[in-house]
Amino acid sequence: MPYEVSGRAPIHFRANVKGAAHAAFQLPPCAFALQGVTVMPRNPRRSAFLQKHNLVSFLLIHLAIGVVAGVVVCLGLLALDVASLRTLLLGSDYWLIGFILLFGSVCGTFGGVAMAVAVMNLGDWSDHPDRDY
């Protein structure tokens, strides 16, 4: 049964169970070695949904990559004070709206571009073997 350690990658355990009575109640082999770490079964509905809908998980992963890249770019723009952007935003009475618009537009754009690039790279040479690329 796959288990998920909170904050870490999933862990898969193999067990040699000789009877059905042992299969009903079985702890992972390292349950006592992971003191202080919560070991819980994965959410079967969520993982079943993502396994059934590969496209959704594919797009969400690339959206997250693009949003993280957008946050990094925005933080870099503000840290370096490019074109006095930080000075302008912090000097305004509506600085929070400015930050929300900056981060929202840049992260949305980078997320969309990351998803578009990922989708465009899905094809391979076997799509049209007779075509000269």
N, C-alpha and C. Protein backbone atom coordinates (compact mmCIF):
# COMPACT_ATOMS: atom_id res chain seq x y z
N MET A 1 0.85 -1.18 0.00
CA MET A 1 0.00 0.00 0.00
C MET A 1 0.89 1.23 0.00
N PRO A 2 0.67 2.19 -0.87
CA PRO A 2 1.51 3.39 -0.90
C PRO A 2 1.19 4.30 0.27
N TYR A 3 2.22 4.82 0.88
CA TYR A 3 2.07 5.75 1.98
C TYR A 3 2.72 7.06 1.60
N GLU A 4 2.28 8.13 2.23
CA GLU A 4 2.84 9.44 1.94
C GLU A 4 3.34 10.03 3.25
N VAL A 5 4.59 10.40 3.28
CA VAL A 5 5.16 11.06 4.44
C VAL A 5 4.94 12.55 4.25
N SER A 6 4.38 13.19 5.27
CA SER A 6 4.03 14.60 5.10
C SER A 6 5.25 15.42 4.74
N GLY A 7 5.16 16.13 3.62
CA GLY A 7 6.25 16.98 3.16
C GLY A 7 7.32 16.27 2.36
N ARG A 8 7.13 15.00 2.07
CA ARG A 8 8.15 14.26 1.34
C ARG A 8 7.50 13.45 0.22
N ALA A 9 8.32 12.82 -0.58
CA ALA A 9 7.82 12.00 -1.68
C ALA A 9 7.14 10.74 -1.14
N PRO A 10 6.22 10.15 -1.91
CA PRO A 10 5.54 8.95 -1.44
C PRO A 10 6.51 7.78 -1.25
N ILE A 11 6.19 6.95 -0.28
CA ILE A 11 7.00 5.78 0.04
C ILE A 11 6.16 4.55 -0.25
N HIS A 12 6.72 3.58 -0.94
CA HIS A 12 6.01 2.35 -1.24
C HIS A 12 6.66 1.24 -0.42
N PHE A 13 5.83 0.45 0.28
CA PHE A 13 6.32 -0.63 1.11
C PHE A 13 5.88 -1.95 0.51
N ARG A 14 6.77 -2.91 0.56
CA ARG A 14 6.43 -4.27 0.17
C ARG A 14 6.40 -5.10 1.44
N ALA A 15 5.40 -5.92 1.52
CA ALA A 15 5.29 -6.77 2.71
C ALA A 15 5.02 -8.20 2.27
N ASN A 16 5.64 -9.10 2.94
CA ASN A 16 5.38 -10.52 2.70
C ASN A 16 4.34 -10.98 3.70
N VAL A 17 3.10 -10.99 3.28
CA VAL A 17 2.01 -11.36 4.16
C VAL A 17 1.57 -12.76 3.78
N LYS A 18 1.56 -13.65 4.79
CA LYS A 18 1.21 -15.04 4.52
C LYS A 18 -0.25 -15.35 4.82
N GLY A 19 -0.94 -14.45 5.50
CA GLY A 19 -2.33 -14.74 5.82
C GLY A 19 -3.17 -13.48 5.72
N ALA A 20 -4.47 -13.66 5.55
CA ALA A 20 -5.38 -12.53 5.41
C ALA A 20 -5.52 -11.78 6.73
N ALA A 21 -5.30 -12.44 7.84
CA ALA A 21 -5.43 -11.78 9.14
C ALA A 21 -4.33 -10.73 9.31
N HIS A 22 -3.15 -10.99 8.79
CA HIS A 22 -2.07 -10.03 8.88
C HIS A 22 -2.25 -8.89 7.90
N ALA A 23 -2.93 -9.14 6.79
CA ALA A 23 -3.11 -8.11 5.78
C ALA A 23 -4.05 -7.01 6.24
N ALA A 24 -5.00 -7.34 7.14
CA ALA A 24 -5.96 -6.35 7.61
C ALA A 24 -5.28 -5.31 8.51
N PHE A 25 -4.33 -5.72 9.30
CA PHE A 25 -3.64 -4.79 10.20
C PHE A 25 -2.15 -4.93 9.98
N GLN A 26 -1.59 -3.99 9.24
CA GLN A 26 -0.17 -4.08 8.95
C GLN A 26 0.42 -2.68 8.99
N LEU A 27 1.45 -2.50 9.77
CA LEU A 27 2.16 -1.24 9.84
C LEU A 27 3.31 -1.28 8.86
N PRO A 28 3.69 -0.13 8.34
CA PRO A 28 4.86 -0.12 7.47
C PRO A 28 6.10 -0.53 8.26
N PRO A 29 7.08 -1.12 7.60
CA PRO A 29 8.26 -1.61 8.30
C PRO A 29 9.02 -0.53 9.06
N CYS A 30 8.98 0.71 8.59
CA CYS A 30 9.75 1.75 9.25
C CYS A 30 8.88 2.65 10.11
N ALA A 31 7.71 2.17 10.57
CA ALA A 31 6.79 3.01 11.36
C ALA A 31 7.44 3.45 12.67
N PHE A 32 8.26 2.62 13.24
CA PHE A 32 8.87 2.98 14.51
C PHE A 32 10.15 3.79 14.32
N ALA A 33 10.75 3.68 13.14
CA ALA A 33 11.96 4.44 12.86
C ALA A 33 11.65 5.89 12.49
N LEU A 34 10.41 6.18 12.11
CA LEU A 34 10.03 7.52 11.69
C LEU A 34 9.37 8.29 12.82
N GLN A 35 10.00 8.34 13.96
CA GLN A 35 9.41 9.05 15.09
C GLN A 35 9.40 10.54 14.80
N GLY A 36 8.26 11.17 15.04
CA GLY A 36 8.12 12.58 14.79
C GLY A 36 7.67 12.91 13.38
N VAL A 37 7.57 11.91 12.51
CA VAL A 37 7.12 12.11 11.14
C VAL A 37 5.79 11.39 10.98
N THR A 38 4.80 12.09 10.45
CA THR A 38 3.48 11.50 10.28
C THR A 38 3.46 10.66 9.02
N VAL A 39 3.07 9.40 9.16
CA VAL A 39 2.93 8.51 8.03
C VAL A 39 1.44 8.24 7.88
N MET A 40 0.90 8.59 6.72
CA MET A 40 -0.53 8.40 6.50
C MET A 40 -0.77 7.80 5.13
N PRO A 41 -1.86 7.07 4.97
CA PRO A 41 -2.17 6.55 3.65
C PRO A 41 -2.50 7.69 2.70
N ARG A 42 -2.17 7.51 1.44
CA ARG A 42 -2.48 8.53 0.44
C ARG A 42 -3.98 8.67 0.28
N ASN A 43 -4.38 9.83 -0.18
CA ASN A 43 -5.78 10.05 -0.47
C ASN A 43 -6.12 9.31 -1.76
N PRO A 44 -6.89 8.23 -1.70
CA PRO A 44 -7.11 7.43 -2.91
C PRO A 44 -7.92 8.16 -3.96
N ARG A 45 -8.84 9.05 -3.54
CA ARG A 45 -9.64 9.76 -4.53
C ARG A 45 -8.79 10.74 -5.33
N ARG A 46 -7.88 11.46 -4.63
CA ARG A 46 -7.05 12.43 -5.32
C ARG A 46 -6.08 11.74 -6.28
N SER A 47 -5.41 10.70 -5.81
CA SER A 47 -4.45 10.04 -6.69
C SER A 47 -5.16 9.32 -7.82
N ALA A 48 -6.37 8.79 -7.58
CA ALA A 48 -7.11 8.14 -8.65
C ALA A 48 -7.53 9.17 -9.70
N PHE A 49 -7.92 10.37 -9.25
CA PHE A 49 -8.30 11.41 -10.20
C PHE A 49 -7.12 11.82 -11.06
N LEU A 50 -5.95 12.03 -10.43
CA LEU A 50 -4.78 12.46 -11.19
C LEU A 50 -4.25 11.35 -12.09
N GLN A 51 -4.40 10.09 -11.67
CA GLN A 51 -3.97 9.00 -12.54
C GLN A 51 -4.92 8.84 -13.72
N LYS A 52 -6.21 9.13 -13.50
CA LYS A 52 -7.18 9.01 -14.58
C LYS A 52 -7.08 10.18 -15.54
N HIS A 53 -6.79 11.36 -15.02
CA HIS A 53 -6.72 12.56 -15.82
C HIS A 53 -5.27 13.05 -15.89
N ASN A 54 -4.48 12.39 -16.71
CA ASN A 54 -3.07 12.75 -16.82
C ASN A 54 -2.87 14.16 -17.34
N LEU A 55 -3.77 14.60 -18.22
CA LEU A 55 -3.63 15.94 -18.80
C LEU A 55 -3.79 17.02 -17.72
N VAL A 56 -4.72 16.81 -16.79
CA VAL A 56 -4.93 17.80 -15.73
C VAL A 56 -3.69 17.91 -14.86
N SER A 57 -3.13 16.78 -14.45
CA SER A 57 -1.93 16.84 -13.62
C SER A 57 -0.75 17.40 -14.41
N PHE A 58 -0.66 17.07 -15.68
CA PHE A 58 0.41 17.60 -16.54
C PHE A 58 0.34 19.12 -16.61
N LEU A 59 -0.87 19.65 -16.83
CA LEU A 59 -1.04 21.10 -16.92
C LEU A 59 -0.82 21.78 -15.58
N LEU A 60 -1.30 21.18 -14.49
CA LEU A 60 -1.11 21.78 -13.17
C LEU A 60 0.36 21.85 -12.77
N ILE A 61 1.11 20.82 -13.11
CA ILE A 61 2.54 20.82 -12.80
C ILE A 61 3.25 21.95 -13.55
N HIS A 62 2.93 22.09 -14.83
CA HIS A 62 3.59 23.13 -15.61
C HIS A 62 3.09 24.53 -15.26
N LEU A 63 1.83 24.63 -14.83
CA LEU A 63 1.33 25.91 -14.34
C LEU A 63 2.08 26.31 -13.08
N ALA A 64 2.30 25.37 -12.18
CA ALA A 64 3.04 25.66 -10.95
C ALA A 64 4.48 26.08 -11.25
N ILE A 65 5.10 25.43 -12.21
CA ILE A 65 6.46 25.81 -12.59
C ILE A 65 6.49 27.23 -13.11
N GLY A 66 5.52 27.59 -13.96
CA GLY A 66 5.45 28.94 -14.50
C GLY A 66 5.16 29.98 -13.43
N VAL A 67 4.29 29.66 -12.48
CA VAL A 67 3.97 30.62 -11.41
C VAL A 67 5.19 30.84 -10.52
N VAL A 68 5.92 29.78 -10.22
CA VAL A 68 7.14 29.94 -9.41
C VAL A 68 8.16 30.80 -10.16
N ALA A 69 8.28 30.59 -11.45
CA ALA A 69 9.20 31.42 -12.24
C ALA A 69 8.74 32.87 -12.25
N GLY A 70 7.43 33.11 -12.32
CA GLY A 70 6.90 34.47 -12.26
C GLY A 70 7.16 35.14 -10.93
N VAL A 71 7.02 34.39 -9.84
CA VAL A 71 7.31 34.95 -8.51
C VAL A 71 8.78 35.31 -8.40
N VAL A 72 9.64 34.45 -8.91
CA VAL A 72 11.08 34.74 -8.87
C VAL A 72 11.40 36.00 -9.68
N VAL A 73 10.80 36.15 -10.84
CA VAL A 73 11.04 37.33 -11.67
C VAL A 73 10.54 38.59 -10.96
N CYS A 74 9.34 38.51 -10.38
CA CYS A 74 8.79 39.69 -9.67
C CYS A 74 9.66 40.07 -8.48
N LEU A 75 10.08 39.07 -7.71
CA LEU A 75 10.95 39.37 -6.56
C LEU A 75 12.28 39.96 -7.02
N GLY A 76 12.80 39.47 -8.15
CA GLY A 76 14.03 40.03 -8.70
C GLY A 76 13.84 41.47 -9.15
N LEU A 77 12.71 41.76 -9.81
CA LEU A 77 12.42 43.14 -10.23
C LEU A 77 12.33 44.08 -9.03
N LEU A 78 11.68 43.60 -7.97
CA LEU A 78 11.53 44.45 -6.79
C LEU A 78 12.83 44.57 -6.01
N ALA A 79 13.59 43.49 -5.93
CA ALA A 79 14.85 43.54 -5.18
C ALA A 79 15.86 44.45 -5.86
N LEU A 80 15.92 44.41 -7.19
CA LEU A 80 16.87 45.24 -7.93
C LEU A 80 16.34 46.65 -8.21
N ASP A 81 15.07 46.87 -7.91
CA ASP A 81 14.41 48.16 -8.12
C ASP A 81 14.56 48.61 -9.58
N VAL A 82 14.24 47.71 -10.49
CA VAL A 82 14.33 47.98 -11.92
C VAL A 82 13.32 49.06 -12.28
N ALA A 83 13.79 50.10 -12.97
CA ALA A 83 12.97 51.24 -13.41
C ALA A 83 12.23 51.88 -12.25
N SER A 84 12.84 51.84 -11.07
CA SER A 84 12.27 52.41 -9.84
C SER A 84 10.87 51.86 -9.55
N LEU A 85 10.66 50.59 -9.86
CA LEU A 85 9.36 49.96 -9.66
C LEU A 85 9.03 49.83 -8.18
N ARG A 86 10.00 49.36 -7.38
CA ARG A 86 9.77 49.21 -5.95
C ARG A 86 9.51 50.56 -5.30
N THR A 87 10.27 51.58 -5.68
CA THR A 87 10.09 52.92 -5.12
C THR A 87 8.71 53.46 -5.46
N LEU A 88 8.28 53.23 -6.69
CA LEU A 88 6.97 53.70 -7.13
C LEU A 88 5.85 52.99 -6.38
N LEU A 89 5.97 51.66 -6.24
CA LEU A 89 4.92 50.90 -5.55
C LEU A 89 4.84 51.25 -4.07
N LEU A 90 5.99 51.33 -3.42
CA LEU A 90 5.98 51.60 -1.98
C LEU A 90 5.63 53.05 -1.66
N GLY A 91 5.81 53.95 -2.60
CA GLY A 91 5.46 55.35 -2.39
C GLY A 91 3.99 55.64 -2.64
N SER A 92 3.26 54.67 -3.18
CA SER A 92 1.86 54.88 -3.51
C SER A 92 0.97 54.60 -2.29
N ASP A 93 -0.21 55.21 -2.29
CA ASP A 93 -1.18 54.92 -1.24
C ASP A 93 -1.83 53.55 -1.44
N TYR A 94 -1.84 53.07 -2.67
CA TYR A 94 -2.46 51.79 -3.01
C TYR A 94 -1.40 50.76 -3.39
N TRP A 95 -0.40 50.61 -2.53
CA TRP A 95 0.72 49.73 -2.84
C TRP A 95 0.30 48.27 -2.90
N LEU A 96 -0.67 47.87 -2.07
CA LEU A 96 -1.09 46.47 -2.05
C LEU A 96 -1.74 46.09 -3.39
N ILE A 97 -2.56 46.97 -3.93
CA ILE A 97 -3.19 46.69 -5.22
C ILE A 97 -2.11 46.61 -6.31
N GLY A 98 -1.10 47.44 -6.23
CA GLY A 98 -0.01 47.40 -7.20
C GLY A 98 0.76 46.08 -7.15
N PHE A 99 1.04 45.61 -5.92
CA PHE A 99 1.74 44.32 -5.78
C PHE A 99 0.88 43.18 -6.30
N ILE A 100 -0.41 43.21 -5.99
CA ILE A 100 -1.31 42.14 -6.46
C ILE A 100 -1.38 42.14 -7.99
N LEU A 101 -1.49 43.32 -8.59
CA LEU A 101 -1.54 43.39 -10.06
C LEU A 101 -0.22 42.95 -10.69
N LEU A 102 0.89 43.35 -10.10
CA LEU A 102 2.20 42.96 -10.64
C LEU A 102 2.38 41.45 -10.58
N PHE A 103 2.21 40.88 -9.38
CA PHE A 103 2.42 39.45 -9.22
C PHE A 103 1.37 38.65 -9.99
N GLY A 104 0.13 39.09 -9.97
CA GLY A 104 -0.92 38.35 -10.68
C GLY A 104 -0.71 38.32 -12.18
N SER A 105 -0.37 39.46 -12.76
CA SER A 105 -0.19 39.48 -14.21
C SER A 105 1.06 38.73 -14.65
N VAL A 106 2.15 38.91 -13.95
CA VAL A 106 3.39 38.22 -14.34
C VAL A 106 3.27 36.72 -14.11
N CYS A 107 2.73 36.31 -12.95
CA CYS A 107 2.60 34.88 -12.67
C CYS A 107 1.60 34.23 -13.61
N GLY A 108 0.51 34.92 -13.93
CA GLY A 108 -0.45 34.38 -14.89
C GLY A 108 0.15 34.21 -16.27
N THR A 109 0.91 35.20 -16.69
CA THR A 109 1.55 35.11 -18.01
C THR A 109 2.59 34.00 -18.05
N PHE A 110 3.45 33.93 -17.03
CA PHE A 110 4.48 32.89 -17.02
C PHE A 110 3.85 31.50 -16.90
N GLY A 111 2.79 31.37 -16.11
CA GLY A 111 2.11 30.08 -15.99
C GLY A 111 1.49 29.65 -17.31
N GLY A 112 0.85 30.58 -18.02
CA GLY A 112 0.27 30.25 -19.32
C GLY A 112 1.32 29.90 -20.35
N VAL A 113 2.42 30.61 -20.35
CA VAL A 113 3.50 30.32 -21.29
C VAL A 113 4.12 28.95 -21.00
N ALA A 114 4.30 28.63 -19.72
CA ALA A 114 4.87 27.33 -19.36
C ALA A 114 3.95 26.19 -19.79
N MET A 115 2.64 26.36 -19.60
CA MET A 115 1.71 25.33 -20.05
C MET A 115 1.71 25.21 -21.57
N ALA A 116 1.75 26.35 -22.27
CA ALA A 116 1.74 26.32 -23.73
C ALA A 116 2.99 25.65 -24.29
N VAL A 117 4.13 25.95 -23.71
CA VAL A 117 5.38 25.33 -24.17
C VAL A 117 5.35 23.83 -23.92
N ALA A 118 4.82 23.42 -22.77
CA ALA A 118 4.74 21.99 -22.46
C ALA A 118 3.82 21.27 -23.44
N VAL A 119 2.69 21.87 -23.77
CA VAL A 119 1.77 21.24 -24.71
C VAL A 119 2.38 21.19 -26.10
N MET A 120 3.07 22.23 -26.51
CA MET A 120 3.68 22.24 -27.84
C MET A 120 4.80 21.22 -27.97
N ASN A 121 5.42 20.85 -26.85
CA ASN A 121 6.51 19.87 -26.88
C ASN A 121 6.02 18.44 -26.74
N LEU A 122 4.72 18.20 -26.74
CA LEU A 122 4.20 16.84 -26.58
C LEU A 122 4.43 15.97 -27.81
N GLY A 123 4.44 16.53 -28.99
CA GLY A 123 4.59 15.74 -30.21
C GLY A 123 5.99 15.16 -30.34
N ASP A 124 6.10 14.15 -31.18
CA ASP A 124 7.42 13.57 -31.44
C ASP A 124 7.55 13.32 -32.95
N TRP A 125 8.65 12.75 -33.35
CA TRP A 125 8.92 12.55 -34.76
C TRP A 125 8.00 11.51 -35.38
N SER A 126 7.41 10.66 -34.59
CA SER A 126 6.55 9.62 -35.14
C SER A 126 5.18 10.16 -35.55
N ASP A 127 4.86 11.41 -35.24
CA ASP A 127 3.58 11.97 -35.65
C ASP A 127 3.46 12.01 -37.17
N HIS A 128 4.49 12.46 -37.84
CA HIS A 128 4.51 12.55 -39.31
C HIS A 128 5.87 12.05 -39.80
N PRO A 129 6.04 10.74 -39.94
CA PRO A 129 7.37 10.24 -40.32
C PRO A 129 7.76 10.61 -41.75
N ASP A 130 6.78 10.93 -42.61
CA ASP A 130 7.11 11.25 -43.99
C ASP A 130 7.49 12.72 -44.16
N ARG A 131 7.27 13.56 -43.16
CA ARG A 131 7.54 14.97 -43.27
C ARG A 131 9.02 15.25 -43.03
N ASP A 132 9.57 16.16 -43.82
CA ASP A 132 10.98 16.57 -43.66
C ASP A 132 11.02 17.79 -42.75
N TYR A 133 11.54 17.63 -41.57
CA TYR A 133 11.57 18.73 -40.60
C TYR A 133 12.80 19.56 -40.75
